[in-house]
Each structure stands twice: as C-alpha cells, then as structure tokens.
GROMACS .gro file of C-alpha atoms in nm:
model
  183
    1MET     CA    1 -13.285  10.662  -0.206
    2GLU     CA    2 -13.575  10.904  -0.179
    3ARG     CA    3 -13.738  11.000   0.151
    4THR     CA    4 -14.063  10.821   0.065
    5GLU     CA    5 -13.875  10.496   0.000
    6ALA     CA    6 -13.687  10.535   0.330
    7LYS     CA    7 -14.012  10.585   0.521
    8LYS     CA    8 -14.153  10.277   0.349
    9LEU     CA    9 -13.848  10.075   0.458
   10LEU     CA   10 -13.894  10.202   0.813
   11ALA     CA   11 -14.260  10.095   0.816
   12GLU     CA   12 -14.172   9.751   0.672
   13ASN     CA   13 -13.889   9.680   0.916
   14VAL     CA   14 -13.998   9.846   1.241
   15SER     CA   15 -14.332   9.757   1.396
   16ASN     CA   16 -14.281   9.938   1.727
   17ARG     CA   17 -14.435  10.285   1.711
   18ASN     CA   18 -14.184  10.427   1.961
   19ILE     CA   19 -13.886  10.313   1.755
   20ARG     CA   20 -14.043  10.458   1.438
   21SER     CA   21 -14.103  10.786   1.623
   22HIS     CA   22 -13.744  10.780   1.751
   23SER     CA   23 -13.619  10.734   1.394
   24VAL     CA   24 -13.824  11.033   1.277
   25ALA     CA   25 -13.677  11.234   1.563
   26VAL     CA   26 -13.319  11.136   1.485
   27ALA     CA   27 -13.372  11.215   1.115
   28ALA     CA   28 -13.501  11.562   1.205
   29ILE     CA   29 -13.206  11.634   1.433
   30MET     CA   30 -12.964  11.507   1.170
   31GLU     CA   31 -13.120  11.736   0.911
   32GLY     CA   32 -13.090  12.031   1.150
   33LEU     CA   33 -12.725  11.948   1.213
   34ALA     CA   34 -12.655  11.913   0.841
   35GLU     CA   35 -12.793  12.260   0.789
   36LYS     CA   36 -12.575  12.400   1.070
   37LEU     CA   37 -12.258  12.210   0.976
   38GLY     CA   38 -12.279  12.226   0.597
   39GLY     CA   39 -12.367  11.861   0.539
   40ASP     CA   40 -12.605  11.729   0.277
   41LYS     CA   41 -12.949  11.753   0.441
   42ASP     CA   42 -13.097  11.461   0.249
   43THR     CA   43 -12.803  11.230   0.320
   44TRP     CA   44 -12.801  11.315   0.690
   45TRP     CA   45 -13.181  11.281   0.713
   46LEU     CA   46 -13.167  10.939   0.545
   47THR     CA   47 -12.898  10.829   0.788
   48GLY     CA   48 -13.119  10.925   1.080
   49ILE     CA   49 -13.441  10.769   0.953
   50LEU     CA   50 -13.271  10.440   0.858
   51HIS     CA   51 -13.028  10.394   1.149
   52ASP     CA   52 -13.247  10.159   1.357
   53LEU     CA   53 -13.409   9.944   1.088
   54ASP     CA   54 -13.271   9.629   1.251
   55TYR     CA   55 -13.331   9.734   1.613
   56GLU     CA   56 -13.616   9.492   1.678
   57LYS     CA   57 -13.441   9.206   1.500
   58THR     CA   58 -13.115   9.255   1.688
   59SER     CA   59 -13.250   9.345   2.033
   60THR     CA   60 -13.106   9.025   2.182
   61ARG     CA   61 -12.790   9.043   1.968
   62ILE     CA   62 -12.678   9.401   2.027
   63GLU     CA   63 -12.341   9.336   1.860
   64LYS     CA   64 -12.530   9.293   1.530
   65HIS     CA   65 -12.727   9.619   1.563
   66GLY     CA   66 -12.642   9.842   1.271
   67LEU     CA   67 -12.467   9.563   1.082
   68GLU     CA   68 -12.789   9.399   0.968
   69THR     CA   69 -12.924   9.737   0.859
   70ALA     CA   70 -12.601   9.791   0.664
   71GLU     CA   71 -12.656   9.460   0.481
   72LEU     CA   72 -13.016   9.553   0.402
   73LEU     CA   73 -12.912   9.891   0.263
   74GLU     CA   74 -12.609   9.772   0.065
   75GLY     CA   75 -12.632   9.908  -0.289
   76LYS     CA   76 -12.938  10.121  -0.204
   77VAL     CA   77 -12.770  10.414  -0.027
   78ALA     CA   78 -12.430  10.581  -0.022
   79GLU     CA   79 -12.147  10.407   0.164
   80GLU     CA   80 -12.116  10.702   0.401
   81ILE     CA   81 -12.470  10.631   0.526
   82ILE     CA   82 -12.392  10.263   0.576
   83TYR     CA   83 -12.072  10.345   0.761
   84ALA     CA   84 -12.245  10.593   0.995
   85ILE     CA   85 -12.516  10.338   1.075
   86LYS     CA   86 -12.254  10.078   1.165
   87ALA     CA   87 -12.055  10.332   1.368
   88HIS     CA   88 -12.352  10.454   1.573
   89ASN     CA   89 -12.329  10.125   1.764
   90GLY     CA   90 -11.951  10.134   1.767
   91VAL     CA   91 -11.928  10.026   2.130
   92HIS     CA   92 -12.059   9.687   2.018
   93THR     CA   93 -11.957   9.672   1.649
   94GLY     CA   94 -11.603   9.800   1.700
   95ILE     CA   95 -11.653  10.052   1.419
   96GLY     CA   96 -11.550  10.403   1.517
   97ALA     CA   97 -11.697  10.734   1.410
   98LYS     CA   98 -11.481  10.916   1.157
   99SER     CA   99 -11.687  11.184   0.986
  100ASN     CA  100 -11.902  11.464   1.120
  101MET     CA  101 -12.207  11.269   1.003
  102ASP     CA  102 -12.098  10.962   1.204
  103ILE     CA  103 -12.052  11.173   1.517
  104ALA     CA  104 -12.379  11.357   1.458
  105LEU     CA  105 -12.571  11.028   1.441
  106ILE     CA  106 -12.428  10.909   1.772
  107ALA     CA  107 -12.510  11.239   1.942
  108SER     CA  108 -12.855  11.274   1.780
  109ASP     CA  109 -12.953  10.917   1.868
  110ALA     CA  110 -12.899  10.993   2.236
  111LEU     CA  111 -13.034  11.349   2.231
  112SER     CA  112 -13.367  11.242   2.084
  113GLY     CA  113 -13.429  11.024   2.388
  114LEU     CA  114 -13.353  11.304   2.632
  115ILE     CA  115 -13.578  11.556   2.457
  116ILE     CA  116 -13.865  11.310   2.414
  117SER     CA  117 -13.838  11.203   2.779
  118THR     CA  118 -13.849  11.569   2.882
  119ALA     CA  119 -14.162  11.627   2.671
  120LEU     CA  120 -14.336  11.326   2.822
  121ILE     CA  121 -14.310  11.464   3.175
  122MET     CA  122 -14.464  11.799   3.078
  123PRO     CA  123 -14.829  11.849   3.174
  124SER     CA  124 -14.932  11.860   2.806
  125LYS     CA  125 -14.684  11.589   2.701
  126LYS     CA  126 -14.601  11.815   2.405
  127LEU     CA  127 -14.268  11.931   2.263
  128SER     CA  128 -14.402  12.285   2.239
  129GLU     CA  129 -14.378  12.307   2.617
  130VAL     CA  130 -14.012  12.199   2.628
  131THR     CA  131 -13.736  12.461   2.644
  132VAL     CA  132 -13.361  12.432   2.604
  133GLU     CA  133 -13.334  12.522   2.972
  134SER     CA  134 -13.565  12.237   3.077
  135VAL     CA  135 -13.364  11.988   2.870
  136MET     CA  136 -13.039  12.124   3.019
  137LYS     CA  137 -13.179  12.070   3.370
  138LYS     CA  138 -13.286  11.714   3.287
  139PHE     CA  139 -12.946  11.645   3.130
  140LYS     CA  140 -12.783  11.717   3.466
  141LYS     CA  141 -13.015  11.480   3.656
  142LYS     CA  142 -12.851  11.141   3.621
  143ASP     CA  143 -13.161  10.967   3.757
  144PHE     CA  144 -13.375  11.111   3.473
  145ALA     CA  145 -13.388  10.908   3.151
  146LYS     CA  146 -13.114  10.680   3.282
  147ALA     CA  147 -13.083  10.491   2.953
  148VAL     CA  148 -12.983  10.811   2.771
  149SER     CA  149 -12.606  10.838   2.739
  150ARG     CA  150 -12.497  11.185   2.841
  151GLU     CA  151 -12.151  11.095   2.713
  152LYS     CA  152 -12.291  11.033   2.363
  153ILE     CA  153 -12.481  11.361   2.371
  154MET     CA  154 -12.157  11.538   2.458
  155THR     CA  155 -11.992  11.406   2.142
  156CYS     CA  156 -12.152  11.721   1.998
  157GLN     CA  157 -11.835  11.894   2.117
  158ARG     CA  158 -11.644  11.700   1.850
  159LEU     CA  159 -11.864  11.893   1.603
  160ASN     CA  160 -11.759  12.224   1.764
  161LEU     CA  161 -12.105  12.270   1.913
  162SER     CA  162 -12.168  12.361   2.274
  163GLN     CA  163 -12.411  12.147   2.469
  164GLU     CA  164 -12.665  12.431   2.475
  165GLU     CA  165 -12.634  12.496   2.101
  166PHE     CA  166 -12.675  12.125   2.024
  167LEU     CA  167 -12.981  12.096   2.249
  168GLY     CA  168 -13.129  12.401   2.077
  169ILE     CA  169 -13.078  12.254   1.730
  170GLY     CA  170 -13.226  11.925   1.844
  171LEU     CA  171 -13.530  12.079   2.011
  172ALA     CA  172 -13.605  12.306   1.713
  173ALA     CA  173 -13.577  12.007   1.479
  174LEU     CA  174 -13.813  11.794   1.688
  175CYS     CA  175 -14.069  12.074   1.708
  176LYS     CA  176 -14.086  12.066   1.327
  177VAL     CA  177 -14.189  11.696   1.332
  178SER     CA  178 -14.389  11.701   1.655
  179GLU     CA  179 -14.720  11.617   1.487
  180GLU     CA  180 -14.568  11.321   1.303
  181MET     CA  181 -14.429  11.201   1.637
  182GLY     CA  182 -14.753  11.262   1.825
  183LEU     CA  183 -14.581  11.506   2.061
   0.00000   0.00000   0.00000
C-alpha cells in the first residue's frame, strides 16, 4: 500500500480530527524509530498511520480495537503490519508484541499523547516550544496526561533505547509533521 492510499483510508474511516492527528503523529514516530533501529521506514510508517482506523467504531467495544482494522486491511498490507496493529491493543486482544515493530507501535502510540499534551500546555501551543527536558518532566508527573500509559512508553527499553533517547526521537519526528498536525 502506498502512503497516499493509507492517508485516504484514514480520512474515510476516521472522522475525528484528533484521532487523525494522533495517527499522523504515531506514523512519524514509527518512521523515526525505523530509521534508528534499521526497520523499513515505509512499513513502520504505514503501521503507525493505519493503527487506529477502527478506533471510532470500536470505542465501546475496546476488545475489538485493532481486530476490525486487521480485517479491513487483510490482503492490502503485509501480515507484519496487521499483526502489529492487533498487538498494539494486546491488553484487550490477548495478542502479544513479538517484533521490534510491534513494540515500537505500543510505545509510539503512548508517547504521541504525552508529547502532544506537553505542546498543548505551552504558551504557543506549538511543538517547536517543546524540549526533551519538558517532556521528561511531564512524564514524571502522574497527574499530567493521566490517560497516557507511562508503562507503554517505557517499552522503549525493549528496543534498547533509553527513555531520553526515545523521547528525543519522538519529539524530532513530531516536529517534522507539526504543520500537518496543526501544532
């Protein structure tokens, strides 16, 4: 699947602007991680952009989240993408992360929320004002962005990345797509 087709699928399946923006963010982080870890940048980007296609449809059936996207994508993308999408909701689907790409999706999904939340409290509400240090400080504040799983962010250690290095990769990636995200 080409990037333009993936973006079209995102637009067709996700009406909420915040979820679309989140998907763009996760795709960017995944691409940055692929570059760092030697993964295929296009495959990892596709995994990120497509991972929440069913989010709105499964919001009241969380155990189906990822599984319906997998059905939609069957035969259109590589099996490794489908597996990672199912595994990113492994707590509810029972499907565990196996590959670096699976782990990266889980960590990137959570990290995007922390970085975006940090940007939104800046005076300018822009990613350009966010630093790794500011994200690190917000990470430690459990009452900040409570819905963001710090545990999932820390799965970056399974990729042999320190927390600081992972936050840096994520922030740099999001800065590259800040205009597309409106941040």
